[in-house]
mmCIF file of C-alpha atoms and ligand atoms in Angstrom:
data_model
loop_
_atom_site.group_PDB
_atom_site.id
_atom_site.type_symbol
_atom_site.label_atom_id
_atom_site.label_comp_id
_atom_site.label_asym_id
_atom_site.label_seq_id
_atom_site.Cartn_x
_atom_site.Cartn_y
_atom_site.Cartn_z
ATOM 1 C CA MET A 693 100.132 114.396 101.317
ATOM 2 C CA GLU A 694 97.979 111.261 101.112
ATOM 3 C CA ALA A 695 100.882 108.971 101.975
ATOM 4 C CA ILE A 696 101.342 110.711 105.309
ATOM 5 C CA GLN A 697 97.642 110.448 106.056
ATOM 6 C CA THR A 698 97.730 106.724 105.280
ATOM 7 C CA ILE A 699 100.705 106.189 107.588
ATOM 8 C CA LEU A 700 98.899 108.103 110.312
ATOM 9 C CA THR A 701 95.638 106.187 110.013
ATOM 10 C CA ARG A 702 96.833 102.611 109.336
ATOM 11 C CA ARG A 703 96.240 100.360 112.305
ATOM 12 C CA SER A 704 96.378 96.663 113.019
ATOM 13 C CA VAL A 705 92.671 96.087 113.196
ATOM 14 C CA ASN A 706 90.915 93.353 115.152
ATOM 15 C CA PHE A 707 87.429 94.368 114.025
ATOM 16 C CA PHE A 708 86.659 92.966 110.599
ATOM 17 C CA ASP A 709 83.156 92.812 109.147
ATOM 18 C CA PRO A 710 82.834 89.014 108.840
ATOM 19 C CA SER A 711 80.025 89.291 106.291
ATOM 20 C CA PHE A 712 82.032 91.401 103.843
ATOM 21 C CA LYS A 713 83.575 89.667 100.825
ATOM 22 C CA MET A 714 86.219 91.437 98.799
ATOM 23 C CA SER A 715 86.056 90.898 95.052
ATOM 24 C CA ASP A 716 88.842 89.269 93.056
ATOM 25 C CA ASN A 717 89.397 92.635 91.344
ATOM 26 C CA GLU A 718 89.878 94.396 94.670
ATOM 27 C CA ILE A 719 92.351 91.772 95.822
ATOM 28 C CA THR A 720 94.218 91.883 92.521
ATOM 29 C CA GLU A 721 94.437 95.676 92.665
ATOM 30 C CA ILE A 722 96.014 95.480 96.116
ATOM 31 C CA LEU A 723 98.520 92.857 94.935
ATOM 32 C CA GLU A 724 99.479 94.854 91.837
ATOM 33 C CA LEU A 725 100.052 97.978 93.931
ATOM 34 C CA ALA A 726 102.038 95.987 96.513
ATOM 35 C CA ALA A 727 104.290 94.718 93.720
ATOM 36 C CA LEU A 728 105.477 98.290 93.111
ATOM 37 C CA ALA A 729 107.585 97.844 96.242
ATOM 38 C CA PRO A 730 111.329 98.170 95.720
ATOM 39 C CA SER A 731 113.441 95.007 95.792
ATOM 40 C CA SER A 732 117.086 94.008 95.584
ATOM 41 C CA TYR A 733 118.123 94.198 91.912
ATOM 42 C CA ASN A 734 114.379 94.304 91.220
ATOM 43 C CA ILE A 735 114.312 90.523 91.732
ATOM 44 C CA GLN A 736 110.912 90.688 93.492
ATOM 45 C CA PRO A 737 111.365 87.579 95.640
ATOM 46 C CA TRP A 738 107.816 87.318 96.899
ATOM 47 C CA GLU A 739 104.846 85.060 96.390
ATOM 48 C CA VAL A 740 101.385 85.311 97.889
ATOM 49 C CA ILE A 741 98.628 82.844 98.616
ATOM 50 C CA THR A 742 95.321 84.645 99.089
ATOM 51 C CA VAL A 743 93.157 82.603 101.415
ATOM 52 C CA ARG A 744 89.499 83.578 101.181
ATOM 53 C CA SER A 745 87.236 80.518 101.180
ATOM 54 C CA PRO A 746 85.701 79.793 104.602
ATOM 55 C CA GLU A 747 87.203 76.271 104.631
ATOM 56 C CA ARG A 748 90.727 77.404 103.833
ATOM 57 C CA LYS A 749 90.542 80.316 106.299
ATOM 58 C CA LYS A 750 89.506 77.806 108.950
ATOM 59 C CA ALA A 751 92.507 75.638 108.078
ATOM 60 C CA LEU A 752 94.792 78.687 108.209
ATOM 61 C CA ARG A 753 93.364 79.772 111.563
ATOM 62 C CA ALA A 754 94.331 76.368 112.953
ATOM 63 C CA CYS A 755 97.937 77.112 111.871
ATOM 64 C CA ALA A 756 97.810 80.636 113.336
ATOM 65 C CA PHE A 757 97.238 79.927 117.028
ATOM 66 C CA ASN A 758 93.500 80.140 116.502
ATOM 67 C CA GLN A 759 93.501 83.922 115.916
ATOM 68 C CA PRO A 760 89.847 84.852 115.152
ATOM 69 C CA LYS A 761 90.755 87.570 112.624
ATOM 70 C CA VAL A 762 92.014 84.875 110.258
ATOM 71 C CA GLU A 763 88.408 83.775 109.758
ATOM 72 C CA GLU A 764 86.715 87.145 110.326
ATOM 73 C CA ALA A 765 88.731 89.039 107.708
ATOM 74 C CA SER A 766 87.595 88.896 104.111
ATOM 75 C CA ALA A 767 90.918 87.362 103.055
ATOM 76 C CA VAL A 768 94.305 86.575 104.497
ATOM 77 C CA PHE A 769 97.462 86.900 102.445
ATOM 78 C CA ILE A 770 100.212 84.391 103.157
ATOM 79 C CA ILE A 771 103.293 86.439 102.297
ATOM 80 C CA ILE A 772 106.110 84.193 101.123
ATOM 81 C CA GLY A 773 109.760 85.105 100.674
ATOM 82 C CA ASN A 774 110.716 83.189 97.542
ATOM 83 C CA THR A 775 114.237 81.863 98.089
ATOM 84 C CA ASP A 776 114.274 80.550 94.487
ATOM 85 C CA ALA A 777 113.576 83.965 92.960
ATOM 86 C CA VAL A 778 117.187 84.730 92.027
ATOM 87 C CA GLU A 779 117.249 81.721 89.694
ATOM 88 C CA GLU A 780 113.636 82.171 88.575
ATOM 89 C CA ASN A 781 113.496 85.930 87.974
ATOM 90 C CA LEU A 782 116.937 87.238 87.009
ATOM 91 C CA ASP A 783 116.596 86.500 83.268
ATOM 92 C CA ALA A 784 113.408 88.567 83.014
ATOM 93 C CA VAL A 785 114.877 91.317 85.197
ATOM 94 C CA ALA A 786 118.008 91.534 83.004
ATOM 95 C CA ALA A 787 115.948 91.499 79.776
ATOM 96 C CA ASP A 788 113.943 94.450 81.105
ATOM 97 C CA LEU A 789 117.172 96.362 81.805
ATOM 98 C CA VAL A 790 118.174 95.940 78.152
ATOM 99 C CA GLU A 791 114.698 96.734 76.806
ATOM 100 C CA LYS A 792 114.424 99.945 78.827
ATOM 101 C CA GLY A 793 117.947 101.048 77.928
ATOM 102 C CA TYR A 794 119.372 100.763 81.454
ATOM 103 C CA ALA A 795 122.048 98.364 80.234
ATOM 104 C CA ASP A 796 123.435 96.770 77.085
ATOM 105 C CA GLU A 797 123.458 92.974 76.716
ATOM 106 C CA LYS A 798 126.957 92.624 78.138
ATOM 107 C CA THR A 799 126.255 94.742 81.207
ATOM 108 C CA ALA A 800 122.974 92.909 81.777
ATOM 109 C CA GLU A 801 124.866 89.597 81.737
ATOM 110 C CA SER A 802 127.320 90.890 84.333
ATOM 111 C CA VAL A 803 124.418 92.157 86.486
ATOM 112 C CA LYS A 804 123.021 88.624 86.360
ATOM 113 C CA LYS A 805 126.334 87.170 87.502
ATOM 114 C CA THR A 806 126.851 89.708 90.291
ATOM 115 C CA ALA A 807 123.301 89.490 91.601
ATOM 116 C CA GLY A 808 123.285 85.714 91.240
ATOM 117 C CA GLY A 809 126.358 85.423 93.446
ATOM 118 C CA PHE A 810 125.474 88.090 95.955
ATOM 119 C CA TYR A 811 122.563 86.460 97.740
ATOM 120 C CA GLY A 812 124.092 83.053 98.468
ATOM 121 C CA ALA A 813 122.910 79.562 97.579
ATOM 122 C CA PRO A 814 119.118 79.001 97.503
ATOM 123 C CA ASP A 815 119.226 77.031 100.764
ATOM 124 C CA SER A 816 121.561 79.456 102.589
ATOM 125 C CA GLU A 817 120.716 81.666 105.540
ATOM 126 C CA ARG A 818 121.767 84.668 103.443
ATOM 127 C CA ARG A 819 119.175 83.774 100.821
ATOM 128 C CA LYS A 820 116.456 83.496 103.467
ATOM 129 C CA VAL A 821 117.323 86.934 104.839
ATOM 130 C CA PHE A 822 117.306 88.366 101.313
ATOM 131 C CA ALA A 823 113.865 86.878 100.602
ATOM 132 C CA ALA A 824 112.368 87.899 103.947
ATOM 133 C CA ARG A 825 113.775 91.440 103.703
ATOM 134 C CA ASN A 826 112.219 92.059 100.318
ATOM 135 C CA ALA A 827 108.954 90.278 101.077
ATOM 136 C CA GLY A 828 108.679 92.470 104.193
ATOM 137 C CA LEU A 829 108.799 95.612 102.060
ATOM 138 C CA PHE A 830 106.193 94.075 99.762
ATOM 139 C CA ALA A 831 104.031 93.382 102.805
ATOM 140 C CA MET A 832 104.223 96.957 104.065
ATOM 141 C CA ASN A 833 103.384 98.266 100.608
ATOM 142 C CA LEU A 834 100.437 95.894 100.505
ATOM 143 C CA MET A 835 99.070 97.240 103.787
ATOM 144 C CA ILE A 836 99.436 100.839 102.594
ATOM 145 C CA ALA A 837 97.748 99.967 99.283
ATOM 146 C CA ALA A 838 94.854 98.244 101.050
ATOM 147 C CA GLU A 839 94.437 101.176 103.416
ATOM 148 C CA GLY A 840 94.533 103.623 100.489
ATOM 149 C CA LEU A 841 91.713 101.683 98.837
ATOM 150 C CA GLY A 842 89.567 101.912 101.958
ATOM 151 C CA PHE A 843 90.270 98.509 103.529
ATOM 152 C CA VAL A 844 91.885 97.650 106.849
ATOM 153 C CA THR A 845 94.605 95.116 107.588
ATOM 154 C CA HIS A 846 96.361 93.196 110.319
ATOM 155 C CA PRO A 847 99.868 91.693 109.978
ATOM 156 C CA MET A 848 100.543 88.490 111.912
ATOM 157 C CA ASP A 849 103.566 86.380 112.714
ATOM 158 C CA GLY A 850 101.719 84.369 115.334
ATOM 159 C CA PHE A 851 101.634 81.106 113.400
ATOM 160 C CA ASP A 852 103.354 77.784 113.016
ATOM 161 C CA GLU A 853 105.387 78.230 109.842
ATOM 162 C CA ASP A 854 105.957 74.521 109.217
ATOM 163 C CA LYS A 855 102.264 73.811 109.652
ATOM 164 C CA ILE A 856 101.309 76.500 107.108
ATOM 165 C CA LYS A 857 103.883 75.161 104.647
ATOM 166 C CA GLU A 858 102.467 71.687 104.955
ATOM 167 C CA GLU A 859 98.816 72.776 104.761
ATOM 168 C CA PHE A 860 99.310 75.098 101.777
ATOM 169 C CA GLY A 861 101.985 73.172 99.876
ATOM 170 C CA ILE A 862 104.775 75.724 100.302
ATOM 171 C CA LYS A 863 108.337 74.475 99.766
ATOM 172 C CA SER A 864 110.043 74.038 103.126
ATOM 173 C CA GLY A 865 113.094 76.216 102.230
ATOM 174 C CA LYS A 866 110.954 79.300 101.567
ATOM 175 C CA VAL A 867 110.159 81.789 104.327
ATOM 176 C CA ILE A 868 106.861 83.210 105.533
ATOM 177 C CA PRO A 869 107.589 86.597 107.113
ATOM 178 C CA MET A 870 103.944 87.238 107.913
ATOM 179 C CA LEU A 871 100.268 86.783 107.189
ATOM 180 C CA ILE A 872 98.149 89.848 106.477
ATOM 181 C CA ALA A 873 94.424 89.854 107.167
ATOM 182 C CA VAL A 874 92.451 92.285 105.011
ATOM 183 C CA GLY A 875 88.843 93.343 104.900
ATOM 184 C CA ARG A 876 86.337 96.007 105.828
ATOM 185 C CA PHE A 877 86.201 97.656 109.234
ATOM 186 C CA LYS A 878 83.244 96.417 111.247
ATOM 187 C CA ASP A 879 80.467 99.001 111.561
ATOM 188 C CA GLY A 880 80.087 100.323 115.079
ATOM 189 C CA ALA A 881 83.462 99.050 116.318
ATOM 190 C CA SER A 882 85.887 101.553 117.746
ATOM 191 C CA LEU A 883 89.626 101.246 117.814
ATOM 192 C CA PRO A 884 91.500 101.560 121.081
ATOM 193 C CA ASP A 885 94.198 104.230 121.219
ATOM 194 C CA ARG A 886 97.237 103.571 119.121
ATOM 195 C CA LYS A 887 99.919 101.789 121.096
ATOM 196 C CA MET A 888 102.942 103.817 122.126
ATOM 197 C CA ARG A 889 105.948 104.314 119.875
ATOM 198 C CA PHE A 890 109.498 104.963 121.031
ATOM 199 C CA SER A 891 110.730 108.362 119.960
ATOM 200 C CA SER A 892 113.459 108.615 117.351
ATOM 201 C CA GLU A 893 115.747 109.910 120.102
ATOM 202 C CA ARG A 894 115.707 106.405 121.540
ATOM 203 C CA PHE A 895 116.299 104.360 118.394
ATOM 204 C CA ALA A 896 118.230 106.642 116.062
ATOM 205 C CA LYS A 897 121.444 108.570 116.097
ATOM 206 C CA PHE A 898 123.047 111.150 113.860
ATOM 207 C CA GLU A 899 126.663 110.941 112.731
HETATM 208 C C1 FMN B 983 105.423 91.218 111.600
HETATM 209 C C2 FMN B 983 104.276 91.487 112.517
HETATM 210 C C3 FMN B 983 103.658 90.447 113.153
HETATM 211 C C4 FMN B 983 102.563 90.642 113.992
HETATM 212 N N1 FMN B 983 101.913 89.564 114.505
HETATM 213 C C5 FMN B 983 100.744 89.739 115.162
HETATM 214 C C6 FMN B 983 99.958 88.619 115.542
HETATM 215 O O1 FMN B 983 100.281 87.458 115.262
HETATM 216 N N2 FMN B 983 98.803 88.862 116.202
HETATM 217 C C7 FMN B 983 98.383 90.119 116.508
HETATM 218 O O2 FMN B 983 97.312 90.253 117.107
HETATM 219 N N3 FMN B 983 99.104 91.195 116.137
HETATM 220 C C8 FMN B 983 100.263 91.050 115.441
HETATM 221 N N4 FMN B 983 100.965 92.144 114.999
HETATM 222 C C9 FMN B 983 100.412 93.481 115.189
HETATM 223 C C10 FMN B 983 101.213 94.311 116.179
HETATM 224 O O3 FMN B 983 100.925 93.919 117.494
HETATM 225 C C11 FMN B 983 100.892 95.795 115.928
HETATM 226 O O4 FMN B 983 101.374 96.156 114.667
HETATM 227 C C12 FMN B 983 101.501 96.714 116.975
HETATM 228 O O5 FMN B 983 100.974 96.434 118.244
HETATM 229 C C13 FMN B 983 101.267 98.165 116.654
HETATM 230 O O6 FMN B 983 99.925 98.441 116.426
HETATM 231 P P1 FMN B 983 99.430 99.197 115.103
HETATM 232 O O7 FMN B 983 99.856 98.345 113.924
HETATM 233 O O8 FMN B 983 97.943 99.300 115.226
HETATM 234 O O9 FMN B 983 100.089 100.547 115.077
HETATM 235 C C14 FMN B 983 102.089 91.955 114.207
HETATM 236 C C15 FMN B 983 102.732 93.019 113.568
HETATM 237 C C16 FMN B 983 103.793 92.790 112.727
HETATM 238 C C17 FMN B 983 104.420 93.952 112.007
#
């Protein structure tokens, strides 16, 4: 199955072709596929800033401990966990439930109340975890989508979150689980062996 092949071949790549520019359509396709990720109550608490101009990549690199791939990749996605998404998105999510016949109006209203209460106040720790959890799934889906379309990626959490928020005008209460560099693999480069993984015997148990 293609999904298995993609999981097997995806790598965090440090060799981007710096001359390659992805088109807006290619970037949009990746984002639309990434948005098929599952999310709590389908609230989809993610936002993305796609950084692709040389000047803005340079500014982002300065926030990301000077990691060269930030400038060498065609684009870098700033993945944002939107802690305001419960308030912003629940109406549309509930309307969709009614439209698709998942729920009647009354049930949709009660879903709104339950979901609205379940993830804490917008500035709470619980809300940050909720946003980061869902944005993380979005991020993984994005990497798989990019890989499936023939691109390579590299996730990064080596950055100064406050600095990125200031530079890119992101509200301080939101969370940035990671950046993802995306682009084309550099001709002639070869990947080192994949780093080790612990076996499931070590990290999982059956009950
Ligand atoms: C959330 C997250 C943050 C990461 N941050 C960085 C980073 O800042 N710089 C870097 O070079 N690699 C970073 N990595 C890449 C990991 O080192 C890499 O995924 C791991 O070594 C396994 O390699 P693989 O992805 O090629 O299988 C990050 C990976 C994840 C998932």
